[in-house]
Amino acid sequence: MSEIAKITLDGETHELPVIVGSENEKAIDISKLRGKTGYVTIDPGFKNTGSTTSAITFLNGEDGILRYRGYPIEQLAEKASFLEVAYLLIYGDLPKKAELDAFENEITRHTMVHEDMKTLLRAFPAGAHPMGVAASLIVSLSTFYPESQDPNRDKEAVDLSIVRLLAKLPTIAAWSHKFSERHPVIYPKNKYNYVENFLNMMFELPTEEYKVDPIVAKALNTLLILHADHEQNCSTSTVRVVGSSQANLYASVGAGISALWGPLHGGANQAVIEMLEAIRKDGGDIDKWIAKAKDKEDPFRLMGFGHRVYKNFDPRATIIKKAADDVLKALGINDPVLDIAKQIEEIALKDEYFVKRGLYPNVDFYSGIIYRAIGIPTEMFTVMFAIGRLPGWIAQWKEMLEDKSPIGRPRQIYTGSAVRNYVEIENR
Ligand code: ACO
């Protein structure tokens, strides 16, 4: 028999249905509560609120489980390619060989961006943060493809927007870096796979051919898979809310990129390296910085530590830690900043403050280390996260539309002034 929740308000008891997910997750359905009782619920930061049902990603923060469409993240990170995982997230099943070939081929054929995009790029100042550039250019794609503006068009039109977005974000990302340095851009090349092509656009110079290192390409493939979806996080919820107004895919994803930018979300990977640099410049006294992180009067937090849902360990961090060790060893990297990272990790993992609060290194602690080791400039770290998260945003946007989700529009509890009359300026 299905469970029922009971709530007593103003002396009257009301029954609320309980929804049970396929992994036995339970939620009290309050969608009709206000209509029945006049009450809303309040939950700042949505810490205890399910905004949707979803069949894309299962995450259990207590047990450190992450699965895309039922497949454990550990298996996908070890065996799959990023585009295979993108297909899985967006279309629900692992692709057959012919399906994957066709998907990869379509994406490869759409990697070029309109030459007029360079005019937009030129308008940004040198040193412009690539997240600002990427968000702007992704939204502007909708103006180059006006037919994409109705998200309810036929399946072919939606699929074409999906392919264009997946194909063009790496080009836009690499070009935003090149433009910010005032270097000529490198065009995409069809001989490369998705990851190799991005690396080539990032690192090739007109004066010097770039050779893709397979260790670097493998590490990047793993990183992108680990970031590909994470259920209803800040940026994904943003994509869903923006998309729920029937805004087009490019506009919705552009909003997701902006939400990802902040240091409490995707921007943490950049913040981690900046923090490590600051500690090194300050003389490398790690105990001092750990004490600062624990001091409630001090706003400093140990970036790359803690997570809203993982309170034991982040399964992605376990995989990525090994990848980070492998990459540093294979590339023979010796970097004092990365030594500081190792020491902080060691000390914090044993420190009672961090242990008691379930604060462990999250995926961004290690992703920053790998990006630095493979030569990605610090300002590009969060853009790398956006490239990885793109399939998840697309899958969630598509699911939201197919489920005919209502427009996202929360309520509030007003705490401002009661009604008062306007007073003429001379009488105030
Ligand atoms: N350093 C020091 N103390 C911390 C940290 C940290 N990194 N993170 C949390 N705490 C403390 C808080 O001060 C609080 O202590 P208290 O209970 O004594 O008041 C307790 O741990 C719980 O923290 P909350 O902020 O309530 O946890 P919440 O779930 O709201 O925040 C968050 C999670 C934003 C990730 C937080 O841990 C944080 O700011 N971490 C650093 C930034 C970071 O690495 N973000 C990346 C997240 S992963 C991602 O987006 C992919």
Coordinates of C-alpha atoms and ligand atoms in Angstrom, one line a residue:
M1 CA 0.0 0.0 0.0
S2 CA 1.4 3.4 -0.9
E3 CA 2.3 5.7 2.0
I4 CA 0.5 8.8 2.9
A5 CA 1.9 11.8 4.9
K6 CA -0.3 13.7 7.3
I7 CA 0.0 17.3 8.2
T8 CA -2.1 19.1 10.8
L9 CA -2.6 22.8 10.2
D10 CA -5.0 25.0 12.1
G11 CA -6.5 21.9 13.8
E12 CA -7.3 20.2 10.6
T13 CA -5.4 17.1 9.3
H14 CA -4.6 16.8 5.6
E15 CA -3.2 13.9 3.7
L16 CA -0.4 14.3 1.2
P17 CA 0.7 11.6 -1.3
V18 CA 4.2 10.1 -1.0
I19 CA 6.1 9.5 -4.2
V20 CA 8.7 6.7 -4.3
G21 CA 11.5 6.6 -6.8
S22 CA 13.0 3.6 -8.5
E23 CA 15.8 3.5 -5.9
N24 CA 13.3 3.8 -3.0
E25 CA 13.8 7.6 -2.6
K26 CA 10.8 9.1 -1.0
A27 CA 9.2 12.5 -1.3
I28 CA 6.1 14.1 0.1
D29 CA 4.1 15.6 -2.7
I30 CA 3.1 19.1 -1.6
S31 CA 2.1 20.4 -5.0
K32 CA -1.5 20.8 -3.9
L33 CA -0.8 21.9 -0.3
R34 CA -1.4 25.7 -0.9
G35 CA -4.6 25.1 -2.7
K36 CA -5.9 22.9 0.1
T37 CA -4.5 24.8 3.2
G38 CA -3.2 28.2 2.1
Y39 CA 0.3 27.2 3.4
V40 CA 3.4 27.0 1.3
T41 CA 6.7 25.3 2.4
I42 CA 9.9 27.2 2.8
D43 CA 13.4 25.7 2.1
P44 CA 16.1 28.3 1.4
G45 CA 18.7 26.9 -1.0
F46 CA 16.3 24.0 -1.8
K47 CA 18.3 21.8 0.6
N48 CA 15.3 19.5 1.2
T49 CA 13.2 20.1 -1.9
G50 CA 12.8 17.8 -5.0
S51 CA 12.0 20.1 -7.9
T52 CA 11.3 17.3 -10.3
T53 CA 11.2 13.5 -11.0
S54 CA 14.0 12.5 -13.4
A55 CA 15.1 9.3 -15.0
I56 CA 18.6 10.6 -15.9
T57 CA 21.0 10.4 -13.0
F58 CA 20.9 8.6 -9.6
L59 CA 22.9 10.0 -6.8
N60 CA 23.1 8.8 -3.2
G61 CA 25.3 11.2 -1.3
E62 CA 25.3 9.1 1.9
D63 CA 26.7 6.0 0.1
G64 CA 28.7 7.9 -2.5
I65 CA 26.8 6.4 -5.5
L66 CA 26.6 8.1 -8.9
R67 CA 24.9 6.5 -11.9
Y68 CA 24.0 7.8 -15.3
R69 CA 20.9 6.1 -16.6
G70 CA 21.6 3.2 -14.3
Y71 CA 25.3 2.8 -15.3
P72 CA 27.8 3.3 -12.4
I73 CA 30.1 6.2 -13.0
E74 CA 33.1 4.0 -12.3
Q75 CA 32.4 1.8 -15.3
L76 CA 31.7 4.7 -17.6
A77 CA 34.8 6.6 -16.6
E78 CA 36.9 3.6 -17.2
K79 CA 35.4 2.3 -20.5
A80 CA 33.4 4.8 -22.3
S81 CA 34.1 7.8 -24.5
F82 CA 32.7 11.2 -23.6
L83 CA 30.3 11.3 -26.7
E84 CA 29.1 7.8 -25.8
V85 CA 28.2 9.1 -22.4
A86 CA 26.6 12.2 -23.9
Y87 CA 24.4 10.0 -26.1
L88 CA 23.5 7.8 -23.1
L89 CA 22.4 10.8 -21.0
I90 CA 20.5 12.6 -23.8
Y91 CA 18.8 9.6 -25.4
G92 CA 18.5 7.2 -22.5
D93 CA 20.5 4.1 -23.7
L94 CA 24.1 3.3 -24.6
P95 CA 24.4 3.7 -28.4
K96 CA 24.9 0.8 -30.7
K97 CA 28.0 1.1 -32.9
A98 CA 26.1 2.5 -35.9
E99 CA 24.3 5.0 -33.7
L100 CA 27.5 6.2 -32.0
D101 CA 29.2 6.5 -35.4
A102 CA 26.4 8.6 -36.8
F103 CA 26.3 10.8 -33.6
E104 CA 30.0 11.4 -33.7
N105 CA 30.0 12.0 -37.4
E106 CA 27.2 14.6 -37.1
I107 CA 29.0 16.4 -34.3
T108 CA 32.3 16.4 -36.2
R109 CA 30.5 18.0 -39.2
H110 CA 29.1 20.9 -37.0
T111 CA 32.2 22.0 -35.1
M112 CA 32.8 25.1 -37.2
V113 CA 31.2 28.3 -35.9
H114 CA 29.9 31.1 -38.1
E115 CA 32.8 33.5 -39.1
D116 CA 30.7 36.4 -37.8
M117 CA 31.2 35.0 -34.4
K118 CA 34.7 36.4 -34.6
T119 CA 33.3 39.9 -34.8
L120 CA 31.6 39.2 -31.4
L121 CA 34.9 37.8 -30.0
R122 CA 36.8 40.8 -31.1
A123 CA 34.5 43.0 -29.1
F124 CA 35.6 41.5 -25.8
P125 CA 38.6 43.1 -24.1
A126 CA 41.9 41.2 -24.0
G127 CA 42.0 39.0 -20.9
A128 CA 38.2 38.7 -20.8
H129 CA 37.1 35.8 -18.6
P130 CA 36.3 32.9 -20.9
M131 CA 33.2 32.0 -18.9
G132 CA 31.7 35.4 -19.7
V133 CA 32.7 35.0 -23.4
A134 CA 31.4 31.4 -23.6
A135 CA 28.0 32.2 -21.9
S136 CA 27.5 35.2 -24.3
L137 CA 28.5 33.3 -27.4
I138 CA 26.3 30.3 -26.6
V139 CA 23.3 32.5 -26.2
S140 CA 24.2 34.3 -29.4
L141 CA 24.1 31.0 -31.3
S142 CA 20.3 31.2 -31.1
T143 CA 20.5 34.4 -33.3
F144 CA 22.5 32.5 -35.9
Y145 CA 19.9 29.7 -35.9
P146 CA 16.6 31.5 -35.5
E147 CA 14.6 28.3 -36.3
S148 CA 15.9 27.0 -33.0
Q149 CA 13.9 29.5 -31.1
D150 CA 10.8 27.4 -30.7
P151 CA 11.9 24.5 -28.4
N152 CA 8.7 22.6 -29.3
R153 CA 9.6 22.1 -33.0
D154 CA 9.9 18.6 -34.5
K155 CA 12.4 16.1 -33.1
E156 CA 14.8 16.7 -36.0
A157 CA 15.1 20.4 -35.3
V158 CA 15.7 19.7 -31.6
D159 CA 18.3 17.0 -32.4
L160 CA 20.0 19.5 -34.7
S161 CA 20.3 22.1 -31.9
I162 CA 21.7 19.4 -29.6
V163 CA 24.3 18.4 -32.2
R164 CA 25.2 22.0 -32.9
L165 CA 25.6 22.8 -29.2
L166 CA 27.8 19.8 -28.5
A167 CA 29.9 20.5 -31.6
K168 CA 30.4 24.2 -31.1
L169 CA 31.0 24.6 -27.4
P170 CA 34.6 23.3 -27.6
T171 CA 35.3 25.6 -30.5
I172 CA 33.8 28.6 -28.8
A173 CA 35.7 27.6 -25.6
A174 CA 39.1 27.3 -27.3
W175 CA 38.5 30.4 -29.3
S176 CA 37.6 32.5 -26.3
H177 CA 40.9 31.5 -24.8
K178 CA 42.8 32.3 -28.0
F179 CA 41.1 35.7 -28.4
S180 CA 41.7 36.5 -24.8
E181 CA 45.4 36.1 -25.4
R182 CA 45.1 37.9 -28.8
H183 CA 46.4 34.8 -30.6
P184 CA 44.9 33.6 -33.9
V185 CA 42.2 31.0 -33.5
I186 CA 42.8 27.4 -34.6
Y187 CA 40.0 25.9 -36.7
P188 CA 38.5 22.5 -35.8
K189 CA 39.9 19.5 -37.7
N190 CA 37.8 16.5 -38.6
K191 CA 40.7 14.0 -38.3
Y192 CA 40.5 14.4 -34.5
N193 CA 38.0 13.0 -32.1
Y194 CA 36.1 15.3 -29.7
V195 CA 38.7 15.6 -27.0
E196 CA 41.7 15.6 -29.3
N197 CA 40.1 18.3 -31.4
F198 CA 39.5 20.6 -28.4
L199 CA 43.1 20.1 -27.2
N200 CA 44.4 20.9 -30.7
M201 CA 42.3 24.1 -30.9
M202 CA 43.6 25.1 -27.4
F203 CA 47.3 24.4 -27.9
E204 CA 48.2 24.5 -31.6
L205 CA 50.0 27.6 -32.8
P206 CA 50.3 28.8 -36.4
T207 CA 54.1 28.6 -35.8
E208 CA 54.1 25.2 -34.2
E209 CA 52.2 22.0 -34.8
Y210 CA 50.7 20.5 -31.6
K211 CA 50.9 16.8 -31.0
V212 CA 48.0 15.4 -28.9
D213 CA 49.5 13.4 -26.0
P214 CA 47.3 10.3 -25.5
I215 CA 47.8 10.5 -21.7
V216 CA 46.4 14.0 -21.7
A217 CA 43.5 13.1 -24.0
K218 CA 42.6 10.1 -21.8
A219 CA 42.6 12.2 -18.6
L220 CA 40.5 14.8 -20.3
N221 CA 38.0 12.2 -21.5
T222 CA 37.7 10.9 -18.0
L223 CA 37.2 14.4 -16.5
L224 CA 34.5 15.3 -19.0
I225 CA 32.6 12.0 -18.2
L226 CA 32.8 12.6 -14.5
H227 CA 31.3 16.1 -14.9
A228 CA 28.6 15.1 -17.5
D229 CA 25.6 15.2 -15.1
H230 CA 24.9 15.6 -11.5
E231 CA 21.1 15.7 -11.2
Q232 CA 19.5 18.9 -9.9
N233 CA 22.6 21.0 -9.0
C234 CA 22.7 24.8 -9.2
S235 CA 23.4 25.1 -13.0
T236 CA 21.2 22.3 -14.1
S237 CA 18.3 23.6 -12.0
T238 CA 19.0 27.0 -13.7
V239 CA 18.8 25.4 -17.2
R240 CA 15.5 23.7 -16.3
V241 CA 14.0 26.9 -14.8
V242 CA 15.0 29.0 -17.8
G243 CA 13.9 26.3 -20.2
S244 CA 10.6 26.0 -18.4
S245 CA 9.6 29.4 -19.8
Q246 CA 10.0 27.7 -23.2
A247 CA 13.3 29.6 -23.8
N248 CA 15.3 27.9 -26.5
L249 CA 18.1 25.4 -25.7
Y250 CA 21.0 27.9 -26.4
A251 CA 19.5 30.5 -24.1
S252 CA 18.8 27.9 -21.4
V253 CA 22.4 26.5 -21.6
G254 CA 23.8 30.0 -21.6
A255 CA 22.1 30.6 -18.2
G256 CA 23.5 27.3 -17.0
I257 CA 27.0 28.4 -17.9
S258 CA 26.5 31.6 -15.9
A259 CA 25.2 29.7 -12.9
L260 CA 28.2 27.4 -13.1
W261 CA 30.6 30.3 -12.9
G262 CA 30.4 31.0 -9.2
P263 CA 33.1 29.7 -6.9
L264 CA 30.6 27.8 -4.8
H265 CA 29.8 25.7 -7.9
G266 CA 31.9 25.1 -11.0
G267 CA 34.1 28.1 -10.3
A268 CA 35.6 26.1 -7.4
N269 CA 38.2 24.5 -9.7
Q270 CA 39.7 27.8 -10.5
A271 CA 39.3 28.9 -6.9
V272 CA 41.3 25.8 -5.7
I273 CA 44.4 26.7 -7.8
E274 CA 44.1 30.4 -6.8
M275 CA 43.9 29.4 -3.2
L276 CA 46.9 27.0 -3.5
E277 CA 48.9 29.8 -5.3
A278 CA 48.0 32.3 -2.5
I279 CA 49.2 29.8 0.1
R280 CA 52.5 29.3 -1.7
K281 CA 53.0 33.0 -2.1
D282 CA 52.3 33.4 1.6
G283 CA 55.1 31.1 2.5
G284 CA 53.3 27.7 2.4
D285 CA 52.2 27.6 6.1
I286 CA 49.4 25.1 5.6
D287 CA 48.4 24.9 9.3
K288 CA 47.7 28.6 9.3
W289 CA 45.3 28.3 6.3
I290 CA 43.6 25.2 7.8
A291 CA 43.1 27.3 11.0
K292 CA 41.6 30.1 8.9
A293 CA 39.2 27.7 7.2
K294 CA 38.0 26.5 10.6
D295 CA 37.6 30.1 12.1
K296 CA 34.0 31.1 11.9
E297 CA 35.0 34.8 12.0
D298 CA 37.1 34.4 8.9
P299 CA 35.3 34.1 5.6
F300 CA 38.0 31.9 4.1
R301 CA 36.9 28.4 3.1
L302 CA 39.0 25.5 1.9
M303 CA 38.1 25.6 -1.7
G304 CA 37.5 22.1 -3.2
F305 CA 36.3 20.8 0.1
G306 CA 32.7 19.9 1.0
H307 CA 29.7 19.2 -1.1
R308 CA 26.0 19.8 -0.8
V309 CA 25.0 16.2 -1.2
Y310 CA 28.1 14.1 -0.7
K311 CA 28.8 14.0 3.1
N312 CA 31.0 10.8 3.1
F313 CA 32.9 10.9 -0.1
D314 CA 32.5 12.0 -3.6
P315 CA 32.8 8.9 -5.9
R316 CA 34.0 11.2 -8.7
A317 CA 36.8 12.4 -6.5
T318 CA 38.0 8.8 -5.9
I319 CA 38.3 8.2 -9.6
I320 CA 39.8 11.6 -10.4
K321 CA 42.4 11.3 -7.6
K322 CA 43.8 8.2 -9.2
A323 CA 43.7 9.9 -12.6
A324 CA 45.5 12.9 -11.1
D325 CA 48.2 10.7 -9.6
D326 CA 48.6 8.8 -13.0
V327 CA 48.8 12.1 -15.0
L328 CA 51.4 13.7 -12.7
K329 CA 53.5 10.6 -12.8
A330 CA 53.2 10.0 -16.5
L331 CA 54.0 13.6 -17.4
G332 CA 56.8 13.8 -14.7
I333 CA 55.3 16.9 -13.3
N334 CA 57.0 18.6 -10.3
D335 CA 55.0 21.6 -9.1
P336 CA 55.2 23.2 -5.7
V337 CA 51.5 24.2 -5.9
L338 CA 50.5 20.6 -6.4
D339 CA 52.7 19.6 -3.4
I340 CA 50.7 22.0 -1.3
A341 CA 47.5 20.4 -2.5
K342 CA 48.7 17.0 -1.4
Q343 CA 49.7 18.3 2.0
I344 CA 46.3 20.1 2.5
E345 CA 44.5 16.9 1.5
E346 CA 46.4 14.8 4.0
I347 CA 46.0 17.2 6.9
A348 CA 42.3 18.0 6.3
L349 CA 41.3 14.4 5.9
K350 CA 42.5 13.7 9.5
D351 CA 41.3 17.0 11.0
E352 CA 38.3 16.7 13.4
Y353 CA 36.6 19.9 12.0
F354 CA 36.5 18.5 8.5
V355 CA 35.8 14.9 9.5
K356 CA 32.9 15.9 11.8
R357 CA 31.2 18.0 9.1
G358 CA 31.8 15.4 6.3
L359 CA 34.1 17.8 4.4
Y360 CA 36.1 15.8 1.9
P361 CA 37.9 16.9 -1.3
N362 CA 35.3 17.2 -4.0
V363 CA 35.8 16.6 -7.7
D364 CA 37.0 20.1 -8.3
F365 CA 39.9 19.8 -5.9
Y366 CA 41.5 17.2 -8.2
S367 CA 40.2 18.5 -11.5
G368 CA 42.0 21.7 -11.0
I369 CA 45.2 19.7 -10.3
I370 CA 44.8 17.8 -13.6
Y371 CA 44.0 20.8 -15.7
R372 CA 47.0 22.6 -14.4
A373 CA 49.2 19.6 -15.0
I374 CA 48.0 19.3 -18.7
G375 CA 48.6 23.0 -19.3
I376 CA 45.0 24.4 -19.3
P377 CA 45.2 28.0 -18.1
T378 CA 43.5 28.6 -14.7
E379 CA 40.8 30.8 -16.1
M380 CA 39.7 28.1 -18.5
F381 CA 39.0 25.5 -15.7
T382 CA 35.4 26.4 -15.3
V383 CA 34.9 26.4 -19.0
M384 CA 36.2 22.8 -19.1
F385 CA 33.6 22.0 -16.5
A386 CA 30.9 23.5 -18.8
I387 CA 32.1 21.4 -21.7
G388 CA 31.7 18.3 -19.5
R389 CA 28.3 19.3 -18.0
L390 CA 26.8 20.2 -21.4
P391 CA 25.3 16.7 -22.1
G392 CA 23.7 16.7 -18.7
W393 CA 22.2 20.2 -19.2
I394 CA 20.8 19.1 -22.6
A395 CA 19.4 15.8 -21.3
Q396 CA 17.7 17.6 -18.4
W397 CA 16.3 20.4 -20.6
K398 CA 14.9 17.7 -23.0
E399 CA 13.4 15.7 -20.2
M400 CA 11.8 18.8 -18.8
L401 CA 10.2 19.7 -22.1
E402 CA 9.1 16.1 -22.8
D403 CA 7.5 15.8 -19.3
K404 CA 5.7 19.1 -20.0
S405 CA 7.0 20.6 -16.7
P406 CA 5.2 23.7 -15.6
I407 CA 7.1 27.0 -15.6
G408 CA 9.4 27.2 -12.5
R409 CA 8.0 29.9 -10.2
P410 CA 8.6 29.4 -6.5
R411 CA 6.6 31.2 -3.8
Q412 CA 8.0 33.3 -0.9
I413 CA 7.1 34.5 2.6
Y414 CA 7.0 38.2 2.5
T415 CA 8.8 39.9 5.5
G416 CA 8.8 43.5 4.3
S417 CA 6.7 46.5 5.4
A418 CA 3.0 46.4 5.8
V419 CA 1.1 48.7 3.5
R420 CA 1.9 52.4 4.0
N421 CA 1.0 55.6 2.1
Y422 CA 3.3 57.6 -0.2
V423 CA 4.7 60.7 1.5
E424 CA 5.6 63.8 -0.5
I425 CA 9.4 64.3 -0.7
E426 CA 9.3 67.6 1.3
N427 CA 7.5 65.9 4.2
R428 CA 9.9 62.9 4.6
Ligands
ACO1 N1 35.9 25.0 4.4 C1 35.6 25.2 5.7 N2 34.4 24.9 6.2 C2 33.5 24.5 5.4 C3 33.7 24.3 4.0 C4 35.0 24.5 3.5 N3 35.2 24.3 2.2 N4 32.5 23.8 3.5 C5 31.6 23.8 4.5 N5 32.2 24.2 5.6 C6 31.5 24.2 7.0 C7 30.5 25.3 7.1 O1 31.1 26.5 7.6 C8 29.5 24.7 8.0 O2 30.1 24.7 9.4 P1 29.1 24.8 10.6 O3 28.2 23.6 10.6 O4 30.0 24.9 11.8 O5 28.4 26.1 10.5 C9 29.4 23.2 7.6 O6 30.8 23.0 7.0 C10 28.4 22.9 6.5 O7 28.6 23.8 5.4 P2 27.4 24.4 4.6 O8 27.9 25.7 3.9 O9 26.1 24.6 5.4 O10 27.2 23.3 3.5 P3 26.4 23.4 2.1 O11 25.9 22.1 1.8 O12 25.4 24.6 2.1 O13 27.6 23.9 1.1 C11 29.4 23.9 -0.4 C12 28.3 23.1 0.3 C13 28.9 25.2 -1.0 C14 30.0 23.0 -1.5 C15 30.5 24.2 0.7 O14 31.0 23.0 1.3 C16 31.6 25.1 0.1 O15 31.5 26.3 0.1 N6 32.8 24.5 -0.3 C17 33.9 25.2 -0.9 C18 33.5 25.5 -2.4 C19 33.6 24.3 -3.3 O16 34.5 23.5 -3.2 N7 32.5 24.2 -4.1 C20 32.5 23.1 -5.1 C21 31.3 22.2 -4.8 S1 31.4 20.8 -6.0 C22 30.7 21.4 -7.3 O17 29.9 22.3 -7.4 C23 31.0 20.6 -8.5

